Amino acid sequence: MKTFTITKKVTLWVALLSTLSLTACITDENHQVKHKGSNGNDGTSSGLFSSIKLTKFDVQYDKDDNNKVSAIIKTEETIRSGQASYTDMPIFGKVNSDTQTNPKPTLYTLADFFDFTMTPKMKLSDLYVPKSNLSYYYDWHDQKNGTSIRHSFDYQGVDIAHISGVEQIATKGINTILNNLPKTKQHKFDFPNGAKCYTLNQSVSQPYFSFSSNDMTGYTNLMDWQLSMREDVHQQGFITAQVGDANASSAVYYNLPFDSMTIKPTTSSGFVTSHSQPSIGNYQYPAAVQYHGKIYHATYTKAYDIRPNHDPDKDLVTCQAYNKVASDYISQQIGKYYQ
């Protein structure tokens, strides 16, 4: 179906934006680093910010059996202003590595009087600016127009000492990665003293269209793209916009978010979106952009401010991050049940 092709292509930016938004672990250490803001000026009068240390557990499932885990990877990440380092450590199974050698595409972001291009030599992590040991942001800057789009990330702590956790079907309580893995979710656990879980607040300052140089449609105009969409999805209407430098680029998006469509973007983060964990897919729509005479498949992302529940007595808490005490315990339990 064309819908699947569009969804698969336009999730490239989604994957980039979600790299540090899934199942991460934050240390309690407070490493001070000198930094310069991405505009070249000191971010504060003291110029001191904490680095952020994250440990992400990525789960790969068998392509023929969604209940069979083929690999679990622990990735340690350290974020400082203008740089990020990553160390992958497979703790179970054999990792399916991407053997493709295709060159990386150029990525484009267009908004109201806004045009930002990320070339293959640029790294998204080069834009990171920590605000504390639990929050950071990055900006896309349009140097010509003097405008920017900010993405902010802020972790909220929840005490999980001596809890076992609940599955995603629960209406209250705390859900950890151990409650989602097939071999661990039926067991009882007892997180040690000092263990903390974090939910992730994240926001984007304004709406934008995003696409890559690999996403050309083959159509000669936006109306042809609209007609192709009508073959695969219910008629909800299309919304047009003028974006980019001098708002010279035409764009259109289909007025139904990905999370309301049959085919939805997926993750391998060890948990699924629930009523307590709002999905970015609720704010992203299939789109197309006419850019420099060519038509591209795109994603339209509305401005959002996502604040998941962090009170287990009111609703389900879906853990997206852990401190070192909790992550060490998780690693130990994964080693016990996955050998």
JSON list of N, CA, C and O in Angstrom, two decimals, residues 27-51:
[
{"chain": "A", "resi": 27, "resn": "THR", "atom": "N", "xyz": [22.31, 8.69, 35.13]},
{"chain": "A", "resi": 27, "resn": "THR", "atom": "CA", "xyz": [23.05, 8.55, 36.38]},
{"chain": "A", "resi": 27, "resn": "THR", "atom": "C", "xyz": [22.71, 9.70, 37.31]},
{"chain": "A", "resi": 27, "resn": "THR", "atom": "O", "xyz": [22.19, 10.73, 36.90]},
{"chain": "A", "resi": 28, "resn": "ASP", "atom": "N", "xyz": [23.06, 9.54, 38.57]},
{"chain": "A", "resi": 28, "resn": "ASP", "atom": "CA", "xyz": [22.87, 10.60, 39.54]},
{"chain": "A", "resi": 28, "resn": "ASP", "atom": "C", "xyz": [24.11, 11.49, 39.63]},
{"chain": "A", "resi": 28, "resn": "ASP", "atom": "O", "xyz": [24.15, 12.42, 40.43]},
{"chain": "A", "resi": 29, "resn": "GLU", "atom": "N", "xyz": [25.13, 11.19, 38.83]},
{"chain": "A", "resi": 29, "resn": "GLU", "atom": "CA", "xyz": [26.35, 11.98, 38.87]},
{"chain": "A", "resi": 29, "resn": "GLU", "atom": "C", "xyz": [26.09, 13.35, 38.28]},
{"chain": "A", "resi": 29, "resn": "GLU", "atom": "O", "xyz": [25.27, 13.52, 37.39]},
{"chain": "A", "resi": 30, "resn": "ASN", "atom": "N", "xyz": [26.83, 14.34, 38.78]},
{"chain": "A", "resi": 30, "resn": "ASN", "atom": "CA", "xyz": [26.63, 15.72, 38.33]},
{"chain": "A", "resi": 30, "resn": "ASN", "atom": "C", "xyz": [27.95, 16.26, 37.80]},
{"chain": "A", "resi": 30, "resn": "ASN", "atom": "O", "xyz": [28.69, 16.92, 38.47]},
{"chain": "A", "resi": 31, "resn": "HIS", "atom": "N", "xyz": [28.26, 15.90, 36.54]},
{"chain": "A", "resi": 31, "resn": "HIS", "atom": "CA", "xyz": [29.53, 16.33, 35.94]},
{"chain": "A", "resi": 31, "resn": "HIS", "atom": "C", "xyz": [29.37, 17.71, 35.34]},
{"chain": "A", "resi": 31, "resn": "HIS", "atom": "O", "xyz": [28.57, 17.91, 34.45]},
{"chain": "A", "resi": 32, "resn": "GLN", "atom": "N", "xyz": [30.15, 18.66, 35.82]},
{"chain": "A", "resi": 32, "resn": "GLN", "atom": "CA", "xyz": [30.07, 20.02, 35.32]},
{"chain": "A", "resi": 32, "resn": "GLN", "atom": "C", "xyz": [30.96, 20.18, 34.08]},
{"chain": "A", "resi": 32, "resn": "GLN", "atom": "O", "xyz": [32.11, 19.73, 34.08]},
{"chain": "A", "resi": 33, "resn": "VAL", "atom": "N", "xyz": [30.42, 20.79, 33.04]},
{"chain": "A", "resi": 33, "resn": "VAL", "atom": "CA", "xyz": [31.20, 21.02, 31.83]},
{"chain": "A", "resi": 33, "resn": "VAL", "atom": "C", "xyz": [31.01, 22.45, 31.37]},
{"chain": "A", "resi": 33, "resn": "VAL", "atom": "O", "xyz": [29.95, 23.03, 31.51]},
{"chain": "A", "resi": 34, "resn": "LYS", "atom": "N", "xyz": [32.07, 23.01, 30.82]},
{"chain": "A", "resi": 34, "resn": "LYS", "atom": "CA", "xyz": [32.00, 24.33, 30.22]},
{"chain": "A", "resi": 34, "resn": "LYS", "atom": "C", "xyz": [31.38, 24.19, 28.84]},
{"chain": "A", "resi": 34, "resn": "LYS", "atom": "O", "xyz": [31.73, 23.29, 28.09]},
{"chain": "A", "resi": 35, "resn": "HIS", "atom": "N", "xyz": [30.44, 25.04, 28.49]},
{"chain": "A", "resi": 35, "resn": "HIS", "atom": "CA", "xyz": [29.82, 24.89, 27.18]},
{"chain": "A", "resi": 35, "resn": "HIS", "atom": "C", "xyz": [29.54, 26.23, 26.55]},
{"chain": "A", "resi": 35, "resn": "HIS", "atom": "O", "xyz": [29.44, 27.25, 27.21]},
{"chain": "A", "resi": 36, "resn": "LYS", "atom": "N", "xyz": [29.44, 26.19, 25.26]},
{"chain": "A", "resi": 36, "resn": "LYS", "atom": "CA", "xyz": [28.99, 27.32, 24.48]},
{"chain": "A", "resi": 36, "resn": "LYS", "atom": "C", "xyz": [27.66, 26.97, 23.87]},
{"chain": "A", "resi": 36, "resn": "LYS", "atom": "O", "xyz": [27.47, 25.85, 23.39]},
{"chain": "A", "resi": 37, "resn": "GLY", "atom": "N", "xyz": [26.72, 27.90, 23.89]},
{"chain": "A", "resi": 37, "resn": "GLY", "atom": "CA", "xyz": [25.44, 27.65, 23.25]},
{"chain": "A", "resi": 37, "resn": "GLY", "atom": "C", "xyz": [25.63, 27.47, 21.76]},
{"chain": "A", "resi": 37, "resn": "GLY", "atom": "O", "xyz": [26.65, 27.86, 21.19]},
{"chain": "A", "resi": 38, "resn": "SER", "atom": "N", "xyz": [24.62, 26.88, 21.08]},
{"chain": "A", "resi": 38, "resn": "SER", "atom": "CA", "xyz": [24.77, 26.59, 19.67]},
{"chain": "A", "resi": 38, "resn": "SER", "atom": "C", "xyz": [24.82, 27.84, 18.83]},
{"chain": "A", "resi": 38, "resn": "SER", "atom": "O", "xyz": [25.13, 27.80, 17.65]},
{"chain": "A", "resi": 39, "resn": "ASN", "atom": "N", "xyz": [24.53, 29.00, 19.43]},
{"chain": "A", "resi": 39, "resn": "ASN", "atom": "CA", "xyz": [24.65, 30.26, 18.69]},
{"chain": "A", "resi": 39, "resn": "ASN", "atom": "C", "xyz": [26.03, 30.90, 18.89]},
{"chain": "A", "resi": 39, "resn": "ASN", "atom": "O", "xyz": [26.29, 31.99, 18.42]},
{"chain": "A", "resi": 40, "resn": "GLY", "atom": "N", "xyz": [26.91, 30.18, 19.63]},
{"chain": "A", "resi": 40, "resn": "GLY", "atom": "CA", "xyz": [28.27, 30.68, 19.80]},
{"chain": "A", "resi": 40, "resn": "GLY", "atom": "C", "xyz": [28.45, 31.52, 21.05]},
{"chain": "A", "resi": 40, "resn": "GLY", "atom": "O", "xyz": [29.55, 31.94, 21.37]},
{"chain": "A", "resi": 41, "resn": "ASN", "atom": "N", "xyz": [27.36, 31.79, 21.81]},
{"chain": "A", "resi": 41, "resn": "ASN", "atom": "CA", "xyz": [27.45, 32.58, 23.03]},
{"chain": "A", "resi": 41, "resn": "ASN", "atom": "C", "xyz": [27.31, 31.68, 24.25]},
{"chain": "A", "resi": 41, "resn": "ASN", "atom": "O", "xyz": [26.75, 30.59, 24.19]},
{"chain": "A", "resi": 42, "resn": "ASP", "atom": "N", "xyz": [27.84, 32.12, 25.37]},
{"chain": "A", "resi": 42, "resn": "ASP", "atom": "CA", "xyz": [27.67, 31.34, 26.60]},
{"chain": "A", "resi": 42, "resn": "ASP", "atom": "C", "xyz": [26.20, 31.17, 26.91]},
{"chain": "A", "resi": 42, "resn": "ASP", "atom": "O", "xyz": [25.41, 32.10, 26.86]},
{"chain": "A", "resi": 43, "resn": "GLY", "atom": "N", "xyz": [25.83, 29.92, 27.29]},
{"chain": "A", "resi": 43, "resn": "GLY", "atom": "CA", "xyz": [24.43, 29.64, 27.57]},
{"chain": "A", "resi": 43, "resn": "GLY", "atom": "C", "xyz": [23.97, 30.23, 28.88]},
{"chain": "A", "resi": 43, "resn": "GLY", "atom": "O", "xyz": [22.78, 30.35, 29.14]},
{"chain": "A", "resi": 44, "resn": "THR", "atom": "N", "xyz": [24.92, 30.59, 29.76]},
{"chain": "A", "resi": 44, "resn": "THR", "atom": "CA", "xyz": [24.56, 31.17, 31.04]},
{"chain": "A", "resi": 44, "resn": "THR", "atom": "C", "xyz": [25.74, 32.02, 31.51]},
{"chain": "A", "resi": 44, "resn": "THR", "atom": "O", "xyz": [26.84, 31.90, 30.98]},
{"chain": "A", "resi": 45, "resn": "SER", "atom": "N", "xyz": [25.53, 32.82, 32.53]},
{"chain": "A", "resi": 45, "resn": "SER", "atom": "CA", "xyz": [26.62, 33.69, 32.99]},
{"chain": "A", "resi": 45, "resn": "SER", "atom": "C", "xyz": [27.79, 32.89, 33.52]},
{"chain": "A", "resi": 45, "resn": "SER", "atom": "O", "xyz": [28.94, 33.28, 33.37]},
{"chain": "A", "resi": 46, "resn": "SER", "atom": "N", "xyz": [27.53, 31.73, 34.15]},
{"chain": "A", "resi": 46, "resn": "SER", "atom": "CA", "xyz": [28.60, 30.91, 34.69]},
{"chain": "A", "resi": 46, "resn": "SER", "atom": "C", "xyz": [29.20, 30.00, 33.64]},
{"chain": "A", "resi": 46, "resn": "SER", "atom": "O", "xyz": [30.34, 29.55, 33.76]},
{"chain": "A", "resi": 47, "resn": "GLY", "atom": "N", "xyz": [28.41, 29.68, 32.57]},
{"chain": "A", "resi": 47, "resn": "GLY", "atom": "CA", "xyz": [28.89, 28.80, 31.53]},
{"chain": "A", "resi": 47, "resn": "GLY", "atom": "C", "xyz": [29.00, 27.35, 31.96]},
{"chain": "A", "resi": 47, "resn": "GLY", "atom": "O", "xyz": [29.60, 26.54, 31.27]},
{"chain": "A", "resi": 48, "resn": "LEU", "atom": "N", "xyz": [28.45, 26.97, 33.13]},
{"chain": "A", "resi": 48, "resn": "LEU", "atom": "CA", "xyz": [28.55, 25.62, 33.63]},
{"chain": "A", "resi": 48, "resn": "LEU", "atom": "C", "xyz": [27.21, 24.90, 33.53]},
{"chain": "A", "resi": 48, "resn": "LEU", "atom": "O", "xyz": [26.19, 25.40, 33.97]},
{"chain": "A", "resi": 49, "resn": "PHE", "atom": "N", "xyz": [27.25, 23.70, 32.93]},
{"chain": "A", "resi": 49, "resn": "PHE", "atom": "CA", "xyz": [26.07, 22.86, 32.88]},
{"chain": "A", "resi": 49, "resn": "PHE", "atom": "C", "xyz": [26.47, 21.43, 33.19]},
{"chain": "A", "resi": 49, "resn": "PHE", "atom": "O", "xyz": [27.62, 21.04, 33.00]},
{"chain": "A", "resi": 50, "resn": "SER", "atom": "N", "xyz": [25.52, 20.63, 33.64]},
{"chain": "A", "resi": 50, "resn": "SER", "atom": "CA", "xyz": [25.78, 19.24, 33.90]},
{"chain": "A", "resi": 50, "resn": "SER", "atom": "C", "xyz": [25.75, 18.45, 32.61]},
{"chain": "A", "resi": 50, "resn": "SER", "atom": "O", "xyz": [24.96, 18.73, 31.72]},
{"chain": "A", "resi": 51, "resn": "SER", "atom": "N", "xyz": [26.63, 17.45, 32.50]},
{"chain": "A", "resi": 51, "resn": "SER", "atom": "CA", "xyz": [26.49, 16.51, 31.41]},
{"chain": "A", "resi": 51, "resn": "SER", "atom": "C", "xyz": [25.39, 15.53, 31.77]},
{"chain": "A", "resi": 51, "resn": "SER", "atom": "O", "xyz": [24.99, 15.40, 32.93]}
]
